[in-house]
PDB file of C-alpha atoms and ligand atoms in Angstrom:
ATOM      1  CA  MET A1341      27.445 -39.525  63.262  1.00  0.00           C
ATOM      2  CA  SER A1342      29.893 -38.760  60.428  1.00  0.00           C
ATOM      3  CA  GLU A1343      31.860 -41.571  58.803  1.00  0.00           C
ATOM      4  CA  CYS A1344      34.460 -39.101  57.557  1.00  0.00           C
ATOM      5  CA  ILE A1345      37.845 -39.743  59.166  1.00  0.00           C
ATOM      6  CA  PHE A1346      38.746 -36.037  59.244  1.00  0.00           C
ATOM      7  CA  CYS A1347      35.390 -35.121  60.809  1.00  0.00           C
ATOM      8  CA  LYS A1348      36.198 -37.718  63.474  1.00  0.00           C
ATOM      9  CA  ILE A1349      39.538 -35.999  64.051  1.00  0.00           C
ATOM     10  CA  VAL A1350      37.749 -32.608  64.302  1.00  0.00           C
ATOM     11  CA  ASN A1351      35.302 -34.096  66.822  1.00  0.00           C
ATOM     12  CA  LYS A1352      38.187 -35.732  68.759  1.00  0.00           C
ATOM     13  CA  GLU A1353      36.578 -39.139  68.230  1.00  0.00           C
ATOM     14  CA  ILE A1354      39.942 -40.410  67.021  1.00  0.00           C
ATOM     15  CA  PRO A1355      43.297 -39.086  68.194  1.00  0.00           C
ATOM     16  CA  SER A1356      45.613 -36.888  66.153  1.00  0.00           C
ATOM     17  CA  ASP A1357      48.715 -34.831  66.796  1.00  0.00           C
ATOM     18  CA  ILE A1358      47.194 -31.338  66.587  1.00  0.00           C
ATOM     19  CA  VAL A1359      49.556 -28.455  65.844  1.00  0.00           C
ATOM     20  CA  TYR A1360      47.029 -25.618  65.326  1.00  0.00           C
ATOM     21  CA  GLU A1361      43.349 -25.037  65.986  1.00  0.00           C
ATOM     22  CA  ASP A1362      40.969 -22.111  65.735  1.00  0.00           C
ATOM     23  CA  GLU A1363      37.239 -21.668  65.257  1.00  0.00           C
ATOM     24  CA  ASN A1364      37.213 -22.851  61.632  1.00  0.00           C
ATOM     25  CA  VAL A1365      40.545 -24.548  60.968  1.00  0.00           C
ATOM     26  CA  LEU A1366      42.386 -27.576  62.364  1.00  0.00           C
ATOM     27  CA  ALA A1367      45.965 -28.642  61.568  1.00  0.00           C
ATOM     28  CA  PHE A1368      47.463 -31.985  62.564  1.00  0.00           C
ATOM     29  CA  LYS A1369      50.434 -34.165  61.638  1.00  0.00           C
ATOM     30  CA  ASP A1370      49.952 -36.562  58.735  1.00  0.00           C
ATOM     31  CA  LEU A1371      49.872 -40.216  59.830  1.00  0.00           C
ATOM     32  CA  ASN A1372      52.253 -41.209  57.006  1.00  0.00           C
ATOM     33  CA  PRO A1373      54.627 -38.270  56.551  1.00  0.00           C
ATOM     34  CA  VAL A1374      56.414 -37.925  53.205  1.00  0.00           C
ATOM     35  CA  ALA A1375      58.675 -35.101  54.410  1.00  0.00           C
ATOM     36  CA  PRO A1376      60.261 -34.246  57.783  1.00  0.00           C
ATOM     37  CA  THR A1377      57.392 -31.781  58.309  1.00  0.00           C
ATOM     38  CA  HIS A1378      54.031 -32.994  56.964  1.00  0.00           C
ATOM     39  CA  ILE A1379      50.979 -31.266  58.408  1.00  0.00           C
ATOM     40  CA  LEU A1380      47.387 -31.389  57.151  1.00  0.00           C
ATOM     41  CA  PHE A1381      45.231 -28.240  57.288  1.00  0.00           C
ATOM     42  CA  ILE A1382      41.481 -28.739  57.105  1.00  0.00           C
ATOM     43  CA  PRO A1383      38.316 -26.701  57.526  1.00  0.00           C
ATOM     44  CA  LYS A1384      36.379 -28.003  60.520  1.00  0.00           C
ATOM     45  CA  LYS A1385      33.302 -27.984  58.302  1.00  0.00           C
ATOM     46  CA  HIS A1386      32.887 -31.091  56.149  1.00  0.00           C
ATOM     47  CA  ILE A1387      33.355 -30.137  52.483  1.00  0.00           C
ATOM     48  CA  PRO A1388      34.325 -33.101  50.250  1.00  0.00           C
ATOM     49  CA  THR A1389      36.499 -31.421  47.594  1.00  0.00           C
ATOM     50  CA  LEU A1390      37.701 -28.010  46.459  1.00  0.00           C
ATOM     51  CA  LEU A1391      35.081 -28.245  43.695  1.00  0.00           C
ATOM     52  CA  ASP A1392      32.394 -28.102  46.400  1.00  0.00           C
ATOM     53  CA  LEU A1393      33.447 -24.665  47.671  1.00  0.00           C
ATOM     54  CA  ASP A1394      30.850 -21.948  47.190  1.00  0.00           C
ATOM     55  CA  SER A1395      30.357 -18.309  48.115  1.00  0.00           C
ATOM     56  CA  GLU A1396      29.445 -19.347  51.677  1.00  0.00           C
ATOM     57  CA  THR A1397      32.571 -21.426  52.262  1.00  0.00           C
ATOM     58  CA  GLN A1398      35.338 -20.001  50.065  1.00  0.00           C
ATOM     59  CA  HIS A1399      36.557 -17.776  52.936  1.00  0.00           C
ATOM     60  CA  LEU A1400      37.781 -20.983  54.619  1.00  0.00           C
ATOM     61  CA  VAL A1401      40.589 -21.277  52.058  1.00  0.00           C
ATOM     62  CA  GLY A1402      41.868 -17.850  53.114  1.00  0.00           C
ATOM     63  CA  GLU A1403      41.602 -18.852  56.764  1.00  0.00           C
ATOM     64  CA  ILE A1404      43.581 -22.028  56.048  1.00  0.00           C
ATOM     65  CA  HIS A1405      46.291 -19.972  54.328  1.00  0.00           C
ATOM     66  CA  ARG A1406      46.451 -17.643  57.327  1.00  0.00           C
ATOM     67  CA  ALA A1407      46.911 -20.688  59.584  1.00  0.00           C
ATOM     68  CA  VAL A1408      49.600 -22.114  57.280  1.00  0.00           C
ATOM     69  CA  VAL A1409      51.599 -18.869  57.437  1.00  0.00           C
ATOM     70  CA  TYR A1410      51.245 -18.765  61.231  1.00  0.00           C
ATOM     71  CA  VAL A1411      52.426 -22.384  61.650  1.00  0.00           C
ATOM     72  CA  ALA A1412      55.230 -22.013  59.077  1.00  0.00           C
ATOM     73  CA  LYS A1413      56.605 -19.041  61.012  1.00  0.00           C
ATOM     74  CA  GLU A1414      56.173 -20.826  64.355  1.00  0.00           C
ATOM     75  CA  LEU A1415      58.114 -23.822  63.018  1.00  0.00           C
ATOM     76  CA  GLY A1416      60.813 -21.668  61.416  1.00  0.00           C
ATOM     77  CA  LEU A1417      60.181 -22.846  57.871  1.00  0.00           C
ATOM     78  CA  GLU A1418      61.759 -19.756  56.273  1.00  0.00           C
ATOM     79  CA  LYS A1419      63.813 -21.990  53.958  1.00  0.00           C
ATOM     80  CA  GLY A1420      60.548 -22.851  52.272  1.00  0.00           C
ATOM     81  CA  PHE A1421      57.733 -25.309  52.053  1.00  0.00           C
ATOM     82  CA  ARG A1422      55.106 -26.651  49.685  1.00  0.00           C
ATOM     83  CA  LEU A1423      51.329 -26.399  50.125  1.00  0.00           C
ATOM     84  CA  VAL A1424      49.411 -29.041  48.168  1.00  0.00           C
ATOM     85  CA  GLY A1425      45.687 -29.557  47.690  1.00  0.00           C
ATOM     86  CA  ASN A1426      44.769 -32.798  45.924  1.00  0.00           C
ATOM     87  CA  CYS A1427      41.372 -32.804  44.217  1.00  0.00           C
ATOM     88  CA  ASN A1428      39.499 -35.906  43.078  1.00  0.00           C
ATOM     89  CA  GLU A1429      40.890 -38.924  41.218  1.00  0.00           C
ATOM     90  CA  HIS A1430      43.465 -37.278  38.973  1.00  0.00           C
ATOM     91  CA  GLY A1431      44.676 -35.091  41.819  1.00  0.00           C
ATOM     92  CA  GLY A1432      45.252 -38.159  44.000  1.00  0.00           C
ATOM     93  CA  GLN A1433      42.702 -37.271  46.657  1.00  0.00           C
ATOM     94  CA  GLU A1434      42.038 -40.166  49.072  1.00  0.00           C
ATOM     95  CA  VAL A1435      40.220 -38.457  51.938  1.00  0.00           C
ATOM     96  CA  PHE A1436      37.124 -36.592  50.797  1.00  0.00           C
ATOM     97  CA  HIS A1437      37.217 -33.728  53.283  1.00  0.00           C
ATOM     98  CA  ILE A1438      39.141 -30.726  51.928  1.00  0.00           C
ATOM     99  CA  HIS A1439      42.725 -30.644  53.168  1.00  0.00           C
ATOM    100  CA  TYR A1440      46.039 -29.031  52.270  1.00  0.00           C
ATOM    101  CA  HIS A1441      49.375 -30.753  52.844  1.00  0.00           C
ATOM    102  CA  LEU A1442      52.153 -28.553  54.277  1.00  0.00           C
ATOM    103  CA  LEU A1443      55.433 -30.234  53.301  1.00  0.00           C
ATOM    104  CA  ALA A1444      58.817 -28.990  54.479  1.00  0.00           C
ATOM    105  CA  GLY A1445      62.181 -29.968  55.889  1.00  0.00           C
ATOM    106  CA  ARG A1446      63.811 -31.198  52.693  1.00  0.00           C
ATOM    107  CA  GLU A1447      64.305 -29.928  49.152  1.00  0.00           C
ATOM    108  CA  LEU A1448      61.223 -31.039  47.224  1.00  0.00           C
ATOM    109  CA  GLN A1449      61.266 -32.092  43.583  1.00  0.00           C
ATOM    110  CA  TRP A1450      59.315 -30.509  40.748  1.00  0.00           C
ATOM    111  CA  PRO A1451      57.250 -31.487  38.823  1.00  0.00           C
ATOM    112  CA  PRO A1452      55.354 -33.963  41.047  1.00  0.00           C
ATOM    113  CA  GLY A1453      54.682 -37.423  39.604  1.00  0.00           C
TER     114      GLY A1453
HETATM  115  P1  5GP B2759      45.099 -37.124  50.099  1.00  0.00           P
HETATM  116  O1  5GP B2759      45.742 -38.228  49.281  1.00  0.00           O
HETATM  117  O2  5GP B2759      43.615 -37.328  50.252  1.00  0.00           O
HETATM  118  O3  5GP B2759      45.445 -35.759  49.616  1.00  0.00           O
HETATM  119  O4  5GP B2759      45.786 -37.218  51.519  1.00  0.00           O
HETATM  120  C1  5GP B2759      45.215 -37.822  52.632  1.00  0.00           C
HETATM  121  C2  5GP B2759      46.263 -37.811  53.712  1.00  0.00           C
HETATM  122  O5  5GP B2759      45.644 -38.120  54.948  1.00  0.00           O
HETATM  123  C3  5GP B2759      47.385 -38.858  53.507  1.00  0.00           C
HETATM  124  O6  5GP B2759      48.636 -38.192  53.456  1.00  0.00           O
HETATM  125  C4  5GP B2759      47.256 -39.773  54.726  1.00  0.00           C
HETATM  126  O7  5GP B2759      48.510 -40.179  55.224  1.00  0.00           O
HETATM  127  C5  5GP B2759      46.506 -38.896  55.723  1.00  0.00           C
HETATM  128  N1  5GP B2759      45.664 -39.626  56.660  1.00  0.00           N
HETATM  129  C6  5GP B2759      44.733 -40.571  56.343  1.00  0.00           C
HETATM  130  N2  5GP B2759      44.120 -41.009  57.459  1.00  0.00           N
HETATM  131  C7  5GP B2759      44.654 -40.316  58.499  1.00  0.00           C
HETATM  132  C8  5GP B2759      44.423 -40.333  59.905  1.00  0.00           C
HETATM  133  O8  5GP B2759      43.584 -41.058  60.435  1.00  0.00           O
HETATM  134  N3  5GP B2759      45.183 -39.483  60.654  1.00  0.00           N
HETATM  135  C9  5GP B2759      46.123 -38.654  60.106  1.00  0.00           C
HETATM  136  N4  5GP B2759      46.802 -37.872  60.953  1.00  0.00           N
HETATM  137  N5  5GP B2759      46.357 -38.611  58.783  1.00  0.00           N
HETATM  138  C10 5GP B2759      45.642 -39.444  57.989  1.00  0.00           C
HETATM  139 ZN1   ZN B2760      34.596 -34.654  56.986  1.00  0.00          ZN
END
């Protein structure tokens, strides 16, 4: 059985507030939101980091973007949002299962810290 927290969320072994699901993609609310809307988009398949994508799995990034656009429109985020993918130590990645943060609901600063 996987020890990965996001695999456990995919397998419904631990609860999450799911906002979107299809065959390959799951989206759920972040446990510690840093914006009024903070949703995580993940491939259901366990892939540790963006650097581990290959020709077999790179289509999942496109599928995640399709899901992001669908959810953003459903939630009425026309004012804008930010989509962030943290990779490895310098990117600030803490959970090693690819995920993108959808942040919205306030004006976000740039550049990030
Ligand atoms: P990272 O720093 O790896 O890009 O972001 C990991 C994110 O996962 C953090 O924003 C953190 O709040 C979120 N997170 C960690 N554990 C859980 C969990 O069990 N459930 C949910 N919904 N979010 C989690
Ligand atoms: Zn995983």
